[in-house]
Amino acid sequence: GEKIDSENLYLFYHMHGITLDMLGKPKEAIKAFKKGIEVNPNFHLLHYSLAITSLNVGDSDQGMISLQNAVLTNFEHSSSHLLLGNLYRSNGNTIPAILAYTYFLFYESDTPRSDEVFQLINESFDSSERDTTTNEINITLNALFGNSQDNEQMNGLGTVIALHSVSSKYKKEGEQLSEIEFLVENYEYMLNLLGETQEDYEEKGFVREFYVPYLVQVKEAGYLETLVYLLFEHSNYEGVKEWIINDCVKCEEFYEWTPGE
């Protein structure tokens, strides 16, 4: 196999790596995946498989890099966005996680996995709980603080968003936004902050370079609410389907809109 001079040699390395991994030989599998990437660095499944095996042996740095490469070589591969979101989330980097989950929904919005992602995004934004006995609001900031390794240059924005989520959820005494209204409000606030700080970094991390710009353009074009409703169409959140039906003209406008216009 390795002696065959073929443009499809990378496929052999991929299958060989998967087989080695299944046989309990992750180090050999990683070598096979890396050889395959040398042959064809644009095959996203090599990067994705390398990420999975690397994460399984505890190498989260390689896992992160490989998932980002998987996204860059095939932006429509929903599983790469999902696993990247899970990795960001496990590292305490919640804003990058929300953005990765958002792009997952672009390509997979009506499956059991998307049901989980709807909940993960909601939980990530929702950092407060109201005590029904005392009516006091308790804020859980640790989920949005992020860790000390701010590789994606969020610069503490998670804390600001966490505090905002409280005021947006309970904007009036006794009045609470619906789940979808809460999400729209917090997407708007998050992307405002990200857009305002985007030019603060000459060298942008993966999230700021590849995840943030399009969503900021959507917001600036006035289509963010439409996008959120469309992404959460299959969430069973109250009022979503009705909104889409009633605002179908806005949806058509968004479908025809081109970034940069």
PDB file of N, CA and C in Angstrom, residues 96-149:
ATOM      1  N   PRO A  96     -16.513  30.951  21.779  1.00  0.00           N
ATOM      2  CA  PRO A  96     -16.139  30.144  20.617  1.00  0.00           C
ATOM      3  C   PRO A  96     -17.015  28.902  20.463  1.00  0.00           C
ATOM      4  N   ALA A  97     -17.403  28.303  21.591  1.00  0.00           N
ATOM      5  CA  ALA A  97     -18.266  27.117  21.523  1.00  0.00           C
ATOM      6  C   ALA A  97     -19.614  27.466  20.904  1.00  0.00           C
ATOM      7  N   ILE A  98     -20.211  28.578  21.339  1.00  0.00           N
ATOM      8  CA  ILE A  98     -21.499  29.001  20.787  1.00  0.00           C
ATOM      9  C   ILE A  98     -21.385  29.211  19.279  1.00  0.00           C
ATOM     10  N   LEU A  99     -20.297  29.843  18.849  1.00  0.00           N
ATOM     11  CA  LEU A  99     -20.122  30.115  17.425  1.00  0.00           C
ATOM     12  C   LEU A  99     -19.940  28.827  16.635  1.00  0.00           C
ATOM     13  N   ALA A 100     -19.170  27.886  17.173  1.00  0.00           N
ATOM     14  CA  ALA A 100     -18.989  26.598  16.487  1.00  0.00           C
ATOM     15  C   ALA A 100     -20.314  25.850  16.391  1.00  0.00           C
ATOM     16  N   TYR A 101     -21.077  25.846  17.477  1.00  0.00           N
ATOM     17  CA  TYR A 101     -22.399  25.194  17.465  1.00  0.00           C
ATOM     18  C   TYR A 101     -23.327  25.873  16.451  1.00  0.00           C
ATOM     19  N   THR A 102     -23.204  27.188  16.340  1.00  0.00           N
ATOM     20  CA  THR A 102     -24.046  27.925  15.394  1.00  0.00           C
ATOM     21  C   THR A 102     -23.783  27.467  13.964  1.00  0.00           C
ATOM     22  N   TYR A 103     -22.497  27.326  13.631  1.00  0.00           N
ATOM     23  CA  TYR A 103     -22.172  26.870  12.276  1.00  0.00           C
ATOM     24  C   TYR A 103     -22.549  25.407  12.074  1.00  0.00           C
ATOM     25  N   PHE A 104     -22.522  24.615  13.121  1.00  0.00           N
ATOM     26  CA  PHE A 104     -23.030  23.244  13.017  1.00  0.00           C
ATOM     27  C   PHE A 104     -24.479  23.262  12.543  1.00  0.00           C
ATOM     28  N   LEU A 105     -25.278  24.166  13.111  1.00  0.00           N
ATOM     29  CA  LEU A 105     -26.701  24.240  12.760  1.00  0.00           C
ATOM     30  C   LEU A 105     -26.920  24.710  11.325  1.00  0.00           C
ATOM     31  N   PHE A 106     -25.945  25.413  10.758  1.00  0.00           N
ATOM     32  CA  PHE A 106     -26.058  25.790   9.352  1.00  0.00           C
ATOM     33  C   PHE A 106     -26.205  24.546   8.475  1.00  0.00           C
ATOM     34  N   TYR A 107     -25.527  23.477   8.852  1.00  0.00           N
ATOM     35  CA  TYR A 107     -25.446  22.294   7.996  1.00  0.00           C
ATOM     36  C   TYR A 107     -26.184  21.087   8.558  1.00  0.00           C
ATOM     37  N   GLU A 108     -26.642  21.190   9.795  1.00  0.00           N
ATOM     38  CA  GLU A 108     -27.383  20.072  10.395  1.00  0.00           C
ATOM     39  C   GLU A 108     -28.314  20.637  11.468  1.00  0.00           C
ATOM     40  N   SER A 109     -29.537  20.915  11.078  1.00  0.00           N
ATOM     41  CA  SER A 109     -30.456  21.584  12.008  1.00  0.00           C
ATOM     42  C   SER A 109     -31.686  20.758  12.341  1.00  0.00           C
ATOM     43  N   ASP A 110     -31.758  19.528  11.851  1.00  0.00           N
ATOM     44  CA  ASP A 110     -32.964  18.728  12.088  1.00  0.00           C
ATOM     45  C   ASP A 110     -32.614  17.265  12.334  1.00  0.00           C
ATOM     46  N   THR A 111     -31.742  17.029  13.313  1.00  0.00           N
ATOM     47  CA  THR A 111     -31.330  15.675  13.683  1.00  0.00           C
ATOM     48  C   THR A 111     -31.307  15.576  15.207  1.00  0.00           C
ATOM     49  N   PRO A 112     -31.185  14.369  15.746  1.00  0.00           N
ATOM     50  CA  PRO A 112     -31.032  14.251  17.209  1.00  0.00           C
ATOM     51  C   PRO A 112     -29.837  15.045  17.735  1.00  0.00           C
ATOM     52  N   ARG A 113     -28.766  15.131  16.941  1.00  0.00           N
ATOM     53  CA  ARG A 113     -27.600  15.905  17.385  1.00  0.00           C
ATOM     54  C   ARG A 113     -27.933  17.398  17.454  1.00  0.00           C
ATOM     55  N   SER A 114     -28.718  17.884  16.512  1.00  0.00           N
ATOM     56  CA  SER A 114     -29.075  19.306  16.556  1.00  0.00           C
ATOM     57  C   SER A 114     -29.972  19.610  17.745  1.00  0.00           C
ATOM     58  N   ASP A 115     -30.791  18.641  18.153  1.00  0.00           N
ATOM     59  CA  ASP A 115     -31.602  18.834  19.366  1.00  0.00           C
ATOM     60  C   ASP A 115     -30.708  19.111  20.571  1.00  0.00           C
ATOM     61  N   GLU A 116     -29.592  18.387  20.645  1.00  0.00           N
ATOM     62  CA  GLU A 116     -28.644  18.597  21.744  1.00  0.00           C
ATOM     63  C   GLU A 116     -27.982  19.970  21.637  1.00  0.00           C
ATOM     64  N   VAL A 117     -27.671  20.370  20.415  1.00  0.00           N
ATOM     65  CA  VAL A 117     -26.995  21.655  20.211  1.00  0.00           C
ATOM     66  C   VAL A 117     -27.919  22.825  20.538  1.00  0.00           C
ATOM     67  N   PHE A 118     -29.206  22.711  20.207  1.00  0.00           N
ATOM     68  CA  PHE A 118     -30.157  23.757  20.605  1.00  0.00           C
ATOM     69  C   PHE A 118     -30.054  23.995  22.110  1.00  0.00           C
ATOM     70  N   GLN A 119     -30.023  22.902  22.859  1.00  0.00           N
ATOM     71  CA  GLN A 119     -29.974  22.986  24.313  1.00  0.00           C
ATOM     72  C   GLN A 119     -28.639  23.544  24.793  1.00  0.00           C
ATOM     73  N   LEU A 120     -27.544  23.121  24.150  1.00  0.00           N
ATOM     74  CA  LEU A 120     -26.214  23.590  24.553  1.00  0.00           C
ATOM     75  C   LEU A 120     -26.070  25.097  24.349  1.00  0.00           C
ATOM     76  N   ILE A 121     -26.568  25.601  23.236  1.00  0.00           N
ATOM     77  CA  ILE A 121     -26.486  27.041  22.985  1.00  0.00           C
ATOM     78  C   ILE A 121     -27.316  27.804  24.006  1.00  0.00           C
ATOM     79  N   ASN A 122     -28.512  27.320  24.253  1.00  0.00           N
ATOM     80  CA  ASN A 122     -29.392  27.970  25.225  1.00  0.00           C
ATOM     81  C   ASN A 122     -28.744  27.992  26.603  1.00  0.00           C
ATOM     82  N   GLU A 123     -28.195  26.858  27.022  1.00  0.00           N
ATOM     83  CA  GLU A 123     -27.550  26.766  28.335  1.00  0.00           C
ATOM     84  C   GLU A 123     -26.315  27.662  28.409  1.00  0.00           C
ATOM     85  N   SER A 124     -25.591  27.781  27.295  1.00  0.00           N
ATOM     86  CA  SER A 124     -24.376  28.601  27.289  1.00  0.00           C
ATOM     87  C   SER A 124     -24.696  30.074  27.490  1.00  0.00           C
ATOM     88  N   PHE A 125     -25.761  30.534  26.863  1.00  0.00           N
ATOM     89  CA  PHE A 125     -26.185  31.922  27.054  1.00  0.00           C
ATOM     90  C   PHE A 125     -26.842  32.129  28.414  1.00  0.00           C
ATOM     91  N   ASP A 126     -27.582  31.123  28.861  1.00  0.00           N
ATOM     92  CA  ASP A 126     -28.398  31.281  30.068  1.00  0.00           C
ATOM     93  C   ASP A 126     -27.568  31.024  31.312  1.00  0.00           C
ATOM     94  N   SER A 127     -27.019  32.089  31.884  1.00  0.00           N
ATOM     95  CA  SER A 127     -26.139  31.951  33.043  1.00  0.00           C
ATOM     96  C   SER A 127     -26.821  32.373  34.332  1.00  0.00           C
ATOM     97  N   SER A 128     -28.150  32.443  34.322  1.00  0.00           N
ATOM     98  CA  SER A 128     -28.846  32.895  35.527  1.00  0.00           C
ATOM     99  C   SER A 128     -30.038  32.019  35.839  1.00  0.00           C
ATOM    100  N   GLU A 129     -30.395  32.014  37.081  1.00  0.00           N
ATOM    101  CA  GLU A 129     -31.590  31.310  37.530  1.00  0.00           C
ATOM    102  C   GLU A 129     -32.307  32.188  38.551  1.00  0.00           C
ATOM    103  N   ARG A 130     -33.626  32.206  38.483  1.00  0.00           N
ATOM    104  CA  ARG A 130     -34.394  32.981  39.464  1.00  0.00           C
ATOM    105  C   ARG A 130     -34.878  32.045  40.567  1.00  0.00           C
ATOM    106  N   ASP A 131     -34.569  32.418  41.798  1.00  0.00           N
ATOM    107  CA  ASP A 131     -35.047  31.647  42.944  1.00  0.00           C
ATOM    108  C   ASP A 131     -36.539  31.919  43.118  1.00  0.00           C
ATOM    109  N   THR A 132     -37.340  30.906  42.931  1.00  0.00           N
ATOM    110  CA  THR A 132     -38.795  31.092  42.975  1.00  0.00           C
ATOM    111  C   THR A 132     -39.289  31.464  44.368  1.00  0.00           C
ATOM    112  N   THR A 133     -38.498  31.166  45.396  1.00  0.00           N
ATOM    113  CA  THR A 133     -38.935  31.502  46.759  1.00  0.00           C
ATOM    114  C   THR A 133     -38.641  32.953  47.103  1.00  0.00           C
ATOM    115  N   THR A 134     -37.409  33.384  46.818  1.00  0.00           N
ATOM    116  CA  THR A 134     -37.009  34.747  47.179  1.00  0.00           C
ATOM    117  C   THR A 134     -37.146  35.721  46.013  1.00  0.00           C
ATOM    118  N   ASN A 135     -37.316  35.189  44.788  1.00  0.00           N
ATOM    119  CA  ASN A 135     -37.407  35.997  43.567  1.00  0.00           C
ATOM    120  C   ASN A 135     -36.080  36.675  43.240  1.00  0.00           C
ATOM    121  N   GLU A 136     -34.990  36.195  43.871  1.00  0.00           N
ATOM    122  CA  GLU A 136     -33.681  36.760  43.579  1.00  0.00           C
ATOM    123  C   GLU A 136     -33.057  36.021  42.399  1.00  0.00           C
ATOM    124  N   ILE A 137     -32.206  36.737  41.665  1.00  0.00           N
ATOM    125  CA  ILE A 137     -31.538  36.145  40.507  1.00  0.00           C
ATOM    126  C   ILE A 137     -30.137  35.703  40.909  1.00  0.00           C
ATOM    127  N   ASN A 138     -29.838  34.447  40.654  1.00  0.00           N
ATOM    128  CA  ASN A 138     -28.509  33.913  40.923  1.00  0.00           C
ATOM    129  C   ASN A 138     -27.757  33.779  39.600  1.00  0.00           C
ATOM    130  N   ILE A 139     -26.550  34.318  39.561  1.00  0.00           N
ATOM    131  CA  ILE A 139     -25.769  34.302  38.326  1.00  0.00           C
ATOM    132  C   ILE A 139     -24.680  33.238  38.417  1.00  0.00           C
ATOM    133  N   THR A 140     -24.604  32.404  37.389  1.00  0.00           N
ATOM    134  CA  THR A 140     -23.544  31.409  37.307  1.00  0.00           C
ATOM    135  C   THR A 140     -22.574  31.857  36.231  1.00  0.00           C
ATOM    136  N   LEU A 141     -21.482  32.484  36.656  1.00  0.00           N
ATOM    137  CA  LEU A 141     -20.555  33.060  35.689  1.00  0.00           C
ATOM    138  C   LEU A 141     -19.490  32.086  35.210  1.00  0.00           C
ATOM    139  N   ASN A 142     -19.199  31.056  35.973  1.00  0.00           N
ATOM    140  CA  ASN A 142     -18.060  30.217  35.634  1.00  0.00           C
ATOM    141  C   ASN A 142     -18.182  29.591  34.259  1.00  0.00           C
ATOM    142  N   ALA A 143     -19.402  29.360  33.799  1.00  0.00           N
ATOM    143  CA  ALA A 143     -19.587  28.732  32.493  1.00  0.00           C
ATOM    144  C   ALA A 143     -19.177  29.654  31.357  1.00  0.00           C
ATOM    145  N   LEU A 144     -19.218  30.971  31.601  1.00  0.00           N
ATOM    146  CA  LEU A 144     -18.895  31.903  30.531  1.00  0.00           C
ATOM    147  C   LEU A 144     -17.573  32.636  30.725  1.00  0.00           C
ATOM    148  N   PHE A 145     -16.938  32.450  31.883  1.00  0.00           N
ATOM    149  CA  PHE A 145     -15.686  33.148  32.124  1.00  0.00           C
ATOM    150  C   PHE A 145     -14.614  32.731  31.133  1.00  0.00           C
ATOM    151  N   GLY A 146     -14.548  31.440  30.816  1.00  0.00           N
ATOM    152  CA  GLY A 146     -13.447  30.940  30.010  1.00  0.00           C
ATOM    153  C   GLY A 146     -12.248  30.688  30.894  1.00  0.00           C
ATOM    154  N   ASN A 147     -11.245  29.995  30.325  1.00  0.00           N
ATOM    155  CA  ASN A 147     -10.068  29.703  31.137  1.00  0.00           C
ATOM    156  C   ASN A 147      -9.013  30.782  30.933  1.00  0.00           C
ATOM    157  N   SER A 148      -7.884  30.591  31.601  1.00  0.00           N
ATOM    158  CA  SER A 148      -6.835  31.602  31.538  1.00  0.00           C
ATOM    159  C   SER A 148      -6.156  31.627  30.171  1.00  0.00           C
ATOM    160  N   GLN A 149      -6.243  30.527  29.424  1.00  0.00           N
ATOM    161  CA  GLN A 149      -5.622  30.470  28.106  1.00  0.00           C
ATOM    162  C   GLN A 149      -6.616  30.999  27.071  1.00  0.00           C
TER     163      GLN A 149
END
